[in-house]
mmCIF file of the C-alpha atoms, coordinates in Angstrom:
data_MODEL
# 
_entry.id   MODEL 
# 
loop_
_atom_site.group_PDB 
_atom_site.id 
_atom_site.type_symbol 
_atom_site.label_atom_id 
_atom_site.label_alt_id 
_atom_site.label_comp_id 
_atom_site.label_asym_id 
_atom_site.label_entity_id 
_atom_site.label_seq_id 
_atom_site.pdbx_PDB_ins_code 
_atom_site.Cartn_x 
_atom_site.Cartn_y 
_atom_site.Cartn_z 
_atom_site.occupancy 
_atom_site.B_iso_or_equiv 
_atom_site.pdbx_formal_charge 
_atom_site.auth_seq_id 
_atom_site.auth_comp_id 
_atom_site.auth_asym_id 
_atom_site.auth_atom_id 
_atom_site.pdbx_PDB_model_num 
ATOM 1   C CA . ALA A 1 1   ? 0.000  0.000  0.000   1.00 0.00 ? 1   ALA A CA 1 
ATOM 2   C CA . ARG A 1 2   ? 3.058  2.220  0.330   1.00 0.00 ? 2   ARG A CA 1 
ATOM 3   C CA . ALA A 1 3   ? 2.897  2.994  -3.369  1.00 0.00 ? 3   ALA A CA 1 
ATOM 4   C CA . HIS A 1 4   ? -0.210 5.094  -3.001  1.00 0.00 ? 4   HIS A CA 1 
ATOM 5   C CA . VAL A 1 5   ? 1.019  8.003  -0.945  1.00 0.00 ? 5   VAL A CA 1 
ATOM 6   C CA . ILE A 1 6   ? -1.181 11.011 -1.445  1.00 0.00 ? 6   ILE A CA 1 
ATOM 7   C CA . MET A 1 7   ? 0.304  14.361 -2.310  1.00 0.00 ? 7   MET A CA 1 
ATOM 8   C CA . ASP A 1 8   ? -0.789 16.011 0.949   1.00 0.00 ? 8   ASP A CA 1 
ATOM 9   C CA . ALA A 1 9   ? 1.077  13.402 2.982   1.00 0.00 ? 9   ALA A CA 1 
ATOM 10  C CA . ALA A 1 10  ? 4.226  13.992 0.922   1.00 0.00 ? 10  ALA A CA 1 
ATOM 11  C CA . ILE A 1 11  ? 3.954  17.767 1.357   1.00 0.00 ? 11  ILE A CA 1 
ATOM 12  C CA . GLN A 1 12  ? 3.415  17.485 5.104   1.00 0.00 ? 12  GLN A CA 1 
ATOM 13  C CA . LYS A 1 13  ? 6.344  15.109 5.463   1.00 0.00 ? 13  LYS A CA 1 
ATOM 14  C CA . TRP A 1 14  ? 8.638  17.399 3.442   1.00 0.00 ? 14  TRP A CA 1 
ATOM 15  C CA . CYS A 1 15  ? 7.710  20.417 5.577   1.00 0.00 ? 15  CYS A CA 1 
ATOM 16  C CA . ASP A 1 16  ? 8.202  18.445 8.791   1.00 0.00 ? 16  ASP A CA 1 
ATOM 17  C CA . GLU A 1 17  ? 11.595 17.177 7.662   1.00 0.00 ? 17  GLU A CA 1 
ATOM 18  C CA . MET A 1 18  ? 12.664 20.665 6.628   1.00 0.00 ? 18  MET A CA 1 
ATOM 19  C CA . GLY A 1 19  ? 11.424 22.160 9.871   1.00 0.00 ? 19  GLY A CA 1 
ATOM 20  C CA . THR A 1 20  ? 9.096  24.519 8.077   1.00 0.00 ? 20  THR A CA 1 
ATOM 21  C CA . SER A 1 21  ? 5.373  24.872 7.544   1.00 0.00 ? 21  SER A CA 1 
ATOM 22  C CA . VAL A 1 22  ? 3.108  24.648 4.533   1.00 0.00 ? 22  VAL A CA 1 
ATOM 23  C CA . GLU A 1 23  ? 2.579  28.409 4.714   1.00 0.00 ? 23  GLU A CA 1 
ATOM 24  C CA . LYS A 1 24  ? 6.318  29.173 4.767   1.00 0.00 ? 24  LYS A CA 1 
ATOM 25  C CA . VAL A 1 25  ? 7.941  26.563 2.525   1.00 0.00 ? 25  VAL A CA 1 
ATOM 26  C CA . THR A 1 26  ? 9.649  28.003 -0.583  1.00 0.00 ? 26  THR A CA 1 
ATOM 27  C CA . THR A 1 27  ? 11.127 24.864 -2.173  1.00 0.00 ? 27  THR A CA 1 
ATOM 28  C CA . MET A 1 28  ? 9.764  21.325 -2.359  1.00 0.00 ? 28  MET A CA 1 
ATOM 29  C CA . TYR A 1 29  ? 11.281 18.317 -4.079  1.00 0.00 ? 29  TYR A CA 1 
ATOM 30  C CA . LEU A 1 30  ? 8.587  15.652 -4.046  1.00 0.00 ? 30  LEU A CA 1 
ATOM 31  C CA . ASP A 1 31  ? 10.083 13.444 -6.766  1.00 0.00 ? 31  ASP A CA 1 
ATOM 32  C CA . ASN A 1 32  ? 8.932  9.861  -6.255  1.00 0.00 ? 32  ASN A CA 1 
ATOM 33  C CA . LYS A 1 33  ? 7.448  10.868 -2.913  1.00 0.00 ? 33  LYS A CA 1 
ATOM 34  C CA . PHE A 1 34  ? 3.794  10.466 -3.813  1.00 0.00 ? 34  PHE A CA 1 
ATOM 35  C CA . ASN A 1 35  ? 1.843  8.621  -6.444  1.00 0.00 ? 35  ASN A CA 1 
ATOM 36  C CA . ALA A 1 36  ? -1.317 10.124 -7.840  1.00 0.00 ? 36  ALA A CA 1 
ATOM 37  C CA . PRO A 1 37  ? -2.812 10.643 -11.300 1.00 0.00 ? 37  PRO A CA 1 
ATOM 38  C CA . ASN A 1 38  ? -3.832 14.188 -10.474 1.00 0.00 ? 38  ASN A CA 1 
ATOM 39  C CA . VAL A 1 39  ? -2.945 17.066 -8.194  1.00 0.00 ? 39  VAL A CA 1 
ATOM 40  C CA . ASP A 1 40  ? -5.288 16.532 -5.315  1.00 0.00 ? 40  ASP A CA 1 
ATOM 41  C CA . GLY A 1 41  ? -5.524 17.435 -1.657  1.00 0.00 ? 41  GLY A CA 1 
ATOM 42  C CA . GLU A 1 42  ? -5.559 20.874 -0.156  1.00 0.00 ? 42  GLU A CA 1 
ATOM 43  C CA . LEU A 1 43  ? -2.066 21.497 1.123   1.00 0.00 ? 43  LEU A CA 1 
ATOM 44  C CA . LEU A 1 44  ? -0.446 22.551 -2.160  1.00 0.00 ? 44  LEU A CA 1 
ATOM 45  C CA . ALA A 1 45  ? -2.842 25.486 -2.435  1.00 0.00 ? 45  ALA A CA 1 
ATOM 46  C CA . LYS A 1 46  ? -1.696 26.634 0.991   1.00 0.00 ? 46  LYS A CA 1 
ATOM 47  C CA . CYS A 1 47  ? 1.974  26.766 -0.050  1.00 0.00 ? 47  CYS A CA 1 
ATOM 48  C CA . GLU A 1 48  ? 1.657  30.423 -0.914  1.00 0.00 ? 48  GLU A CA 1 
ATOM 49  C CA . LYS A 1 49  ? 5.371  31.184 -0.667  1.00 0.00 ? 49  LYS A CA 1 
ATOM 50  C CA . LEU A 1 50  ? 6.405  28.260 -2.860  1.00 0.00 ? 50  LEU A CA 1 
ATOM 51  C CA . GLU A 1 51  ? 8.901  29.247 -5.583  1.00 0.00 ? 51  GLU A CA 1 
ATOM 52  C CA . THR A 1 52  ? 10.279 25.893 -6.715  1.00 0.00 ? 52  THR A CA 1 
ATOM 53  C CA . LEU A 1 53  ? 8.340  22.648 -6.933  1.00 0.00 ? 53  LEU A CA 1 
ATOM 54  C CA . SER A 1 54  ? 9.531  19.352 -8.332  1.00 0.00 ? 54  SER A CA 1 
ATOM 55  C CA . CYS A 1 55  ? 7.130  16.434 -8.739  1.00 0.00 ? 55  CYS A CA 1 
ATOM 56  C CA . ALA A 1 56  ? 9.055  14.162 -11.084 1.00 0.00 ? 56  ALA A CA 1 
ATOM 57  C CA . SER A 1 57  ? 8.028  10.501 -11.353 1.00 0.00 ? 57  SER A CA 1 
ATOM 58  C CA . CYS A 1 58  ? 4.833  10.872 -9.334  1.00 0.00 ? 58  CYS A CA 1 
ATOM 59  C CA . GLY A 1 59  ? 2.446  9.201  -11.769 1.00 0.00 ? 59  GLY A CA 1 
ATOM 60  C CA . LEU A 1 60  ? 0.651  12.437 -12.636 1.00 0.00 ? 60  LEU A CA 1 
ATOM 61  C CA . ALA A 1 61  ? -1.590 12.188 -15.704 1.00 0.00 ? 61  ALA A CA 1 
ATOM 62  C CA . THR A 1 62  ? -3.285 15.582 -15.623 1.00 0.00 ? 62  THR A CA 1 
ATOM 63  C CA . LEU A 1 63  ? -2.591 18.991 -14.106 1.00 0.00 ? 63  LEU A CA 1 
ATOM 64  C CA . SER A 1 64  ? -6.219 19.990 -13.777 1.00 0.00 ? 64  SER A CA 1 
ATOM 65  C CA . GLY A 1 65  ? -6.725 21.066 -10.198 1.00 0.00 ? 65  GLY A CA 1 
ATOM 66  C CA . PHE A 1 66  ? -3.236 22.549 -9.928  1.00 0.00 ? 66  PHE A CA 1 
ATOM 67  C CA . PRO A 1 67  ? -3.700 25.531 -7.589  1.00 0.00 ? 67  PRO A CA 1 
ATOM 68  C CA . PRO A 1 68  ? -2.803 29.122 -8.472  1.00 0.00 ? 68  PRO A CA 1 
ATOM 69  C CA . LEU A 1 69  ? 0.554  29.613 -6.756  1.00 0.00 ? 69  LEU A CA 1 
ATOM 70  C CA . ALA A 1 70  ? 1.411  33.252 -7.296  1.00 0.00 ? 70  ALA A CA 1 
ATOM 71  C CA . LYS A 1 71  ? 5.083  33.001 -6.320  1.00 0.00 ? 71  LYS A CA 1 
ATOM 72  C CA . LEU A 1 72  ? 5.903  29.768 -8.150  1.00 0.00 ? 72  LEU A CA 1 
ATOM 73  C CA . LYS A 1 73  ? 8.795  30.348 -10.573 1.00 0.00 ? 73  LYS A CA 1 
ATOM 74  C CA . SER A 1 74  ? 10.091 26.896 -11.344 1.00 0.00 ? 74  SER A CA 1 
ATOM 75  C CA . LEU A 1 75  ? 8.036  23.739 -11.838 1.00 0.00 ? 75  LEU A CA 1 
ATOM 76  C CA . LEU A 1 76  ? 9.569  20.371 -12.665 1.00 0.00 ? 76  LEU A CA 1 
ATOM 77  C CA . LEU A 1 77  ? 7.143  17.701 -13.755 1.00 0.00 ? 77  LEU A CA 1 
ATOM 78  C CA . ASN A 1 78  ? 9.352  15.418 -15.791 1.00 0.00 ? 78  ASN A CA 1 
ATOM 79  C CA . ASP A 1 79  ? 8.847  11.665 -16.025 1.00 0.00 ? 79  ASP A CA 1 
ATOM 80  C CA . ASN A 1 80  ? 5.108  11.628 -15.391 1.00 0.00 ? 80  ASN A CA 1 
ATOM 81  C CA . ARG A 1 81  ? 2.262  10.705 -17.736 1.00 0.00 ? 81  ARG A CA 1 
ATOM 82  C CA . ILE A 1 82  ? 0.791  14.180 -18.105 1.00 0.00 ? 82  ILE A CA 1 
ATOM 83  C CA . SER A 1 83  ? -1.329 14.622 -21.204 1.00 0.00 ? 83  SER A CA 1 
ATOM 84  C CA . SER A 1 84  ? -3.840 17.282 -20.157 1.00 0.00 ? 84  SER A CA 1 
ATOM 85  C CA . GLY A 1 85  ? -4.727 20.094 -17.804 1.00 0.00 ? 85  GLY A CA 1 
ATOM 86  C CA . LEU A 1 86  ? -1.801 22.357 -18.697 1.00 0.00 ? 86  LEU A CA 1 
ATOM 87  C CA . ASP A 1 87  ? -4.112 25.353 -18.725 1.00 0.00 ? 87  ASP A CA 1 
ATOM 88  C CA . ALA A 1 88  ? -4.332 25.114 -14.918 1.00 0.00 ? 88  ALA A CA 1 
ATOM 89  C CA . LEU A 1 89  ? -0.778 26.480 -14.823 1.00 0.00 ? 89  LEU A CA 1 
ATOM 90  C CA . VAL A 1 90  ? -1.715 29.829 -16.325 1.00 0.00 ? 90  VAL A CA 1 
ATOM 91  C CA . LYS A 1 91  ? -2.852 30.956 -12.880 1.00 0.00 ? 91  LYS A CA 1 
ATOM 92  C CA . CYS A 1 92  ? 0.742  30.607 -11.657 1.00 0.00 ? 92  CYS A CA 1 
ATOM 93  C CA . GLU A 1 93  ? 1.513  33.928 -13.232 1.00 0.00 ? 93  GLU A CA 1 
ATOM 94  C CA . ASN A 1 94  ? 5.177  34.144 -12.213 1.00 0.00 ? 94  ASN A CA 1 
ATOM 95  C CA . LEU A 1 95  ? 6.125  30.765 -13.612 1.00 0.00 ? 95  LEU A CA 1 
ATOM 96  C CA . THR A 1 96  ? 9.228  31.172 -15.783 1.00 0.00 ? 96  THR A CA 1 
ATOM 97  C CA . SER A 1 97  ? 10.718 27.682 -15.895 1.00 0.00 ? 97  SER A CA 1 
ATOM 98  C CA . LEU A 1 98  ? 8.726  24.541 -16.680 1.00 0.00 ? 98  LEU A CA 1 
ATOM 99  C CA . SER A 1 99  ? 9.885  21.005 -17.315 1.00 0.00 ? 99  SER A CA 1 
ATOM 100 C CA . LEU A 1 100 ? 7.418  18.614 -18.890 1.00 0.00 ? 100 LEU A CA 1 
ATOM 101 C CA . ALA A 1 101 ? 10.085 16.311 -20.295 1.00 0.00 ? 101 ALA A CA 1 
ATOM 102 C CA . ASN A 1 102 ? 9.103  12.677 -20.762 1.00 0.00 ? 102 ASN A CA 1 
ATOM 103 C CA . ASN A 1 103 ? 5.360  13.141 -20.451 1.00 0.00 ? 103 ASN A CA 1 
ATOM 104 C CA . ARG A 1 104 ? 2.544  12.369 -22.861 1.00 0.00 ? 104 ARG A CA 1 
ATOM 105 C CA . ILE A 1 105 ? 1.834  15.805 -24.254 1.00 0.00 ? 105 ILE A CA 1 
ATOM 106 C CA . ALA A 1 106 ? 0.796  15.027 -27.785 1.00 0.00 ? 106 ALA A CA 1 
ATOM 107 C CA . SER A 1 107 ? 0.674  18.306 -29.614 1.00 0.00 ? 107 SER A CA 1 
ATOM 108 C CA . VAL A 1 108 ? 2.295  21.711 -29.652 1.00 0.00 ? 108 VAL A CA 1 
ATOM 109 C CA . GLU A 1 109 ? -1.258 23.094 -29.525 1.00 0.00 ? 109 GLU A CA 1 
ATOM 110 C CA . ASP A 1 110 ? -1.558 21.778 -25.959 1.00 0.00 ? 110 ASP A CA 1 
ATOM 111 C CA . LEU A 1 111 ? 1.030  24.374 -24.951 1.00 0.00 ? 111 LEU A CA 1 
ATOM 112 C CA . LYS A 1 112 ? -0.984 27.244 -26.380 1.00 0.00 ? 112 LYS A CA 1 
ATOM 113 C CA . PRO A 1 113 ? -2.638 28.323 -23.089 1.00 0.00 ? 113 PRO A CA 1 
ATOM 114 C CA . LEU A 1 114 ? 0.823  28.584 -21.531 1.00 0.00 ? 114 LEU A CA 1 
ATOM 115 C CA . ALA A 1 115 ? 2.116  30.565 -24.482 1.00 0.00 ? 115 ALA A CA 1 
ATOM 116 C CA . ASP A 1 116 ? -0.783 33.006 -24.262 1.00 0.00 ? 116 ASP A CA 1 
ATOM 117 C CA . GLU A 1 117 ? -0.689 33.623 -20.531 1.00 0.00 ? 117 GLU A CA 1 
ATOM 118 C CA . LEU A 1 118 ? 2.797  32.999 -19.159 1.00 0.00 ? 118 LEU A CA 1 
ATOM 119 C CA . THR A 1 119 ? 6.221  34.483 -19.765 1.00 0.00 ? 119 THR A CA 1 
ATOM 120 C CA . LEU A 1 120 ? 8.252  31.299 -19.750 1.00 0.00 ? 120 LEU A CA 1 
ATOM 121 C CA . ASN A 1 121 ? 12.024 31.556 -20.197 1.00 0.00 ? 121 ASN A CA 1 
ATOM 122 C CA . VAL A 1 122 ? 12.816 27.863 -19.952 1.00 0.00 ? 122 VAL A CA 1 
ATOM 123 C CA . LEU A 1 123 ? 10.700 24.988 -21.225 1.00 0.00 ? 123 LEU A CA 1 
ATOM 124 C CA . GLU A 1 124 ? 11.491 21.306 -21.526 1.00 0.00 ? 124 GLU A CA 1 
ATOM 125 C CA . VAL A 1 125 ? 9.304  18.974 -23.521 1.00 0.00 ? 125 VAL A CA 1 
ATOM 126 C CA . GLU A 1 126 ? 11.859 16.471 -24.769 1.00 0.00 ? 126 GLU A CA 1 
ATOM 127 C CA . GLN A 1 127 ? 10.647 12.883 -24.902 1.00 0.00 ? 127 GLN A CA 1 
ATOM 128 C CA . CYS A 1 128 ? 7.039  14.026 -25.224 1.00 0.00 ? 128 CYS A CA 1 
ATOM 129 C CA . PRO A 1 129 ? 5.172  12.811 -28.339 1.00 0.00 ? 129 PRO A CA 1 
ATOM 130 C CA . LEU A 1 130 ? 4.845  16.392 -29.601 1.00 0.00 ? 130 LEU A CA 1 
ATOM 131 C CA . THR A 1 131 ? 8.589  16.461 -30.304 1.00 0.00 ? 131 THR A CA 1 
ATOM 132 C CA . ASN A 1 132 ? 8.035  13.981 -33.128 1.00 0.00 ? 132 ASN A CA 1 
ATOM 133 C CA . ALA A 1 133 ? 6.271  16.684 -35.110 1.00 0.00 ? 133 ALA A CA 1 
ATOM 134 C CA . GLU A 1 134 ? 8.476  18.255 -37.716 1.00 0.00 ? 134 GLU A CA 1 
ATOM 135 C CA . GLY A 1 135 ? 9.575  21.758 -36.774 1.00 0.00 ? 135 GLY A CA 1 
ATOM 136 C CA . TYR A 1 136 ? 8.206  21.532 -33.229 1.00 0.00 ? 136 TYR A CA 1 
ATOM 137 C CA . PHE A 1 137 ? 11.202 23.511 -31.955 1.00 0.00 ? 137 PHE A CA 1 
ATOM 138 C CA . GLU A 1 138 ? 10.642 26.488 -34.247 1.00 0.00 ? 138 GLU A CA 1 
ATOM 139 C CA . THR A 1 139 ? 6.886  26.364 -33.696 1.00 0.00 ? 139 THR A CA 1 
ATOM 140 C CA . ILE A 1 140 ? 7.174  26.559 -29.919 1.00 0.00 ? 140 ILE A CA 1 
ATOM 141 C CA . MET A 1 141 ? 9.902  29.197 -30.087 1.00 0.00 ? 141 MET A CA 1 
ATOM 142 C CA . SER A 1 142 ? 7.734  31.465 -32.207 1.00 0.00 ? 142 SER A CA 1 
ATOM 143 C CA . MET A 1 143 ? 4.682  30.740 -30.062 1.00 0.00 ? 143 MET A CA 1 
ATOM 144 C CA . MET A 1 144 ? 6.571  31.722 -26.883 1.00 0.00 ? 144 MET A CA 1 
ATOM 145 C CA . PRO A 1 145 ? 8.747  34.716 -27.704 1.00 0.00 ? 145 PRO A CA 1 
ATOM 146 C CA . THR A 1 146 ? 10.013 34.985 -24.125 1.00 0.00 ? 146 THR A CA 1 
ATOM 147 C CA . LEU A 1 147 ? 11.703 31.559 -24.209 1.00 0.00 ? 147 LEU A CA 1 
ATOM 148 C CA . ASN A 1 148 ? 15.480 31.596 -23.875 1.00 0.00 ? 148 ASN A CA 1 
ATOM 149 C CA . THR A 1 149 ? 15.854 27.852 -23.686 1.00 0.00 ? 149 THR A CA 1 
ATOM 150 C CA . LEU A 1 150 ? 13.788 25.031 -25.141 1.00 0.00 ? 150 LEU A CA 1 
ATOM 151 C CA . ASP A 1 151 ? 14.936 21.481 -24.486 1.00 0.00 ? 151 ASP A CA 1 
ATOM 152 C CA . GLY A 1 152 ? 18.366 22.748 -23.510 1.00 0.00 ? 152 GLY A CA 1 
ATOM 153 C CA . ARG A 1 153 ? 18.852 24.775 -26.694 1.00 0.00 ? 153 ARG A CA 1 
ATOM 154 C CA . ASP A 1 154 ? 18.655 28.480 -27.373 1.00 0.00 ? 154 ASP A CA 1 
ATOM 155 C CA . GLU A 1 155 ? 16.495 30.077 -30.051 1.00 0.00 ? 155 GLU A CA 1 
ATOM 156 C CA . PHE A 1 156 ? 19.103 29.281 -32.701 1.00 0.00 ? 156 PHE A CA 1 
ATOM 157 C CA . GLY A 1 157 ? 19.134 25.636 -31.723 1.00 0.00 ? 157 GLY A CA 1 
ATOM 158 C CA . ASN A 1 158 ? 22.531 25.780 -30.007 1.00 0.00 ? 158 ASN A CA 1 
ATOM 159 C CA . GLU A 1 159 ? 22.968 23.753 -26.851 1.00 0.00 ? 159 GLU A CA 1 
ATOM 160 C CA . VAL A 1 160 ? 22.902 25.851 -23.731 1.00 0.00 ? 160 VAL A CA 1 
ATOM 161 C CA . ASP A 1 161 ? 25.297 24.882 -20.998 1.00 0.00 ? 161 ASP A CA 1 
ATOM 162 C CA . ASP A 1 162 ? 23.870 24.983 -17.512 1.00 0.00 ? 162 ASP A CA 1 
ATOM 163 C CA . GLU A 1 163 ? 27.278 25.942 -16.166 1.00 0.00 ? 163 GLU A CA 1 
ATOM 164 C CA . ASP A 1 164 ? 27.992 29.651 -16.436 1.00 0.00 ? 164 ASP A CA 1 
ATOM 165 C CA . ASP A 1 165 ? 28.716 29.956 -20.098 1.00 0.00 ? 165 ASP A CA 1 
ATOM 166 C CA . ASP A 1 166 ? 30.195 33.437 -19.833 1.00 0.00 ? 166 ASP A CA 1 
ATOM 167 C CA . ASP A 1 167 ? 33.719 32.091 -19.769 1.00 0.00 ? 167 ASP A CA 1 
ATOM 168 C CA . ASP A 1 168 ? 34.040 29.750 -22.676 1.00 0.00 ? 168 ASP A CA 1 
ATOM 169 C CA . ASP A 1 169 ? 37.765 30.416 -22.912 1.00 0.00 ? 169 ASP A CA 1 
ATOM 170 C CA . GLU A 1 170 ? 39.906 27.597 -21.604 1.00 0.00 ? 170 GLU A CA 1 
ATOM 171 C CA . ASP A 1 171 ? 39.479 27.347 -17.867 1.00 0.00 ? 171 ASP A CA 1 
ATOM 172 C CA . GLU A 1 172 ? 42.451 25.336 -16.730 1.00 0.00 ? 172 GLU A CA 1 
ATOM 173 C CA . ASP A 1 173 ? 41.013 24.820 -13.258 1.00 0.00 ? 173 ASP A CA 1 
ATOM 174 C CA . ASP A 1 174 ? 38.162 22.577 -14.247 1.00 0.00 ? 174 ASP A CA 1 
ATOM 175 C CA . ASP A 1 175 ? 39.030 19.866 -16.717 1.00 0.00 ? 175 ASP A CA 1 
ATOM 176 C CA . GLU A 1 176 ? 35.432 19.240 -17.549 1.00 0.00 ? 176 GLU A CA 1 
ATOM 177 C CA . ASP A 1 177 ? 36.329 18.550 -21.118 1.00 0.00 ? 177 ASP A CA 1 
ATOM 178 C CA . GLU A 1 178 ? 37.248 14.943 -20.766 1.00 0.00 ? 178 GLU A CA 1 
ATOM 179 C CA . ASP A 1 179 ? 33.837 13.871 -19.629 1.00 0.00 ? 179 ASP A CA 1 
ATOM 180 C CA . ASP A 1 180 ? 31.961 15.738 -22.303 1.00 0.00 ? 180 ASP A CA 1 
ATOM 181 C CA . ASP A 1 181 ? 30.820 12.475 -23.798 1.00 0.00 ? 181 ASP A CA 1 
ATOM 182 C CA . ASP A 1 182 ? 28.359 12.074 -20.902 1.00 0.00 ? 182 ASP A CA 1 
ATOM 183 C CA . ASP A 1 183 ? 28.714 8.473  -19.948 1.00 0.00 ? 183 ASP A CA 1 
ATOM 184 C CA . ASP A 1 184 ? 26.059 9.071  -17.344 1.00 0.00 ? 184 ASP A CA 1 
ATOM 185 C CA . ASP A 1 185 ? 23.274 8.741  -19.864 1.00 0.00 ? 185 ASP A CA 1 
ATOM 186 C CA . ASP A 1 186 ? 22.344 5.323  -18.662 1.00 0.00 ? 186 ASP A CA 1 
ATOM 187 C CA . ASP A 1 187 ? 22.329 5.776  -14.950 1.00 0.00 ? 187 ASP A CA 1 
ATOM 188 C CA . ASP A 1 188 ? 18.608 5.151  -14.564 1.00 0.00 ? 188 ASP A CA 1 
# 
């Protein structure tokens, strides 16, 4: 029965472990910590100071019922089964970074409510069915003019490094170069 942990229980446990309260918490990483097809319960709506929320691998299938969290800036929902309800996010008006990677969002059109209402800077949709559509990258980029990064690439399609890319000139201190061929791809 452990598999079916409801979202409220996960939120309460996180706040307890962090020594904070639902009303005060600003960051929550609930990856794998609950399992529910939709955002239910009442505690999330009370997290009014929440700025960063991660609910990766929680079995979510829809976002309908996602509460309006005015301060939420970053939302990570990768590795779920989300295919609907994205329009619930438009009430999170300060949302600038959204990861929907590896979900079941079928069409670029499904992102339209977000494009119309939010000023997203970062969006991830890789491994969603919509990325099979030809030209999805350009379509989303033109639909969301505020985007700086889509699926880890800038508007010109160049890969964006998460590290501070101001200093591309040889930094001798960090020999990051030798592990550029990411052998950590298969660490799942």
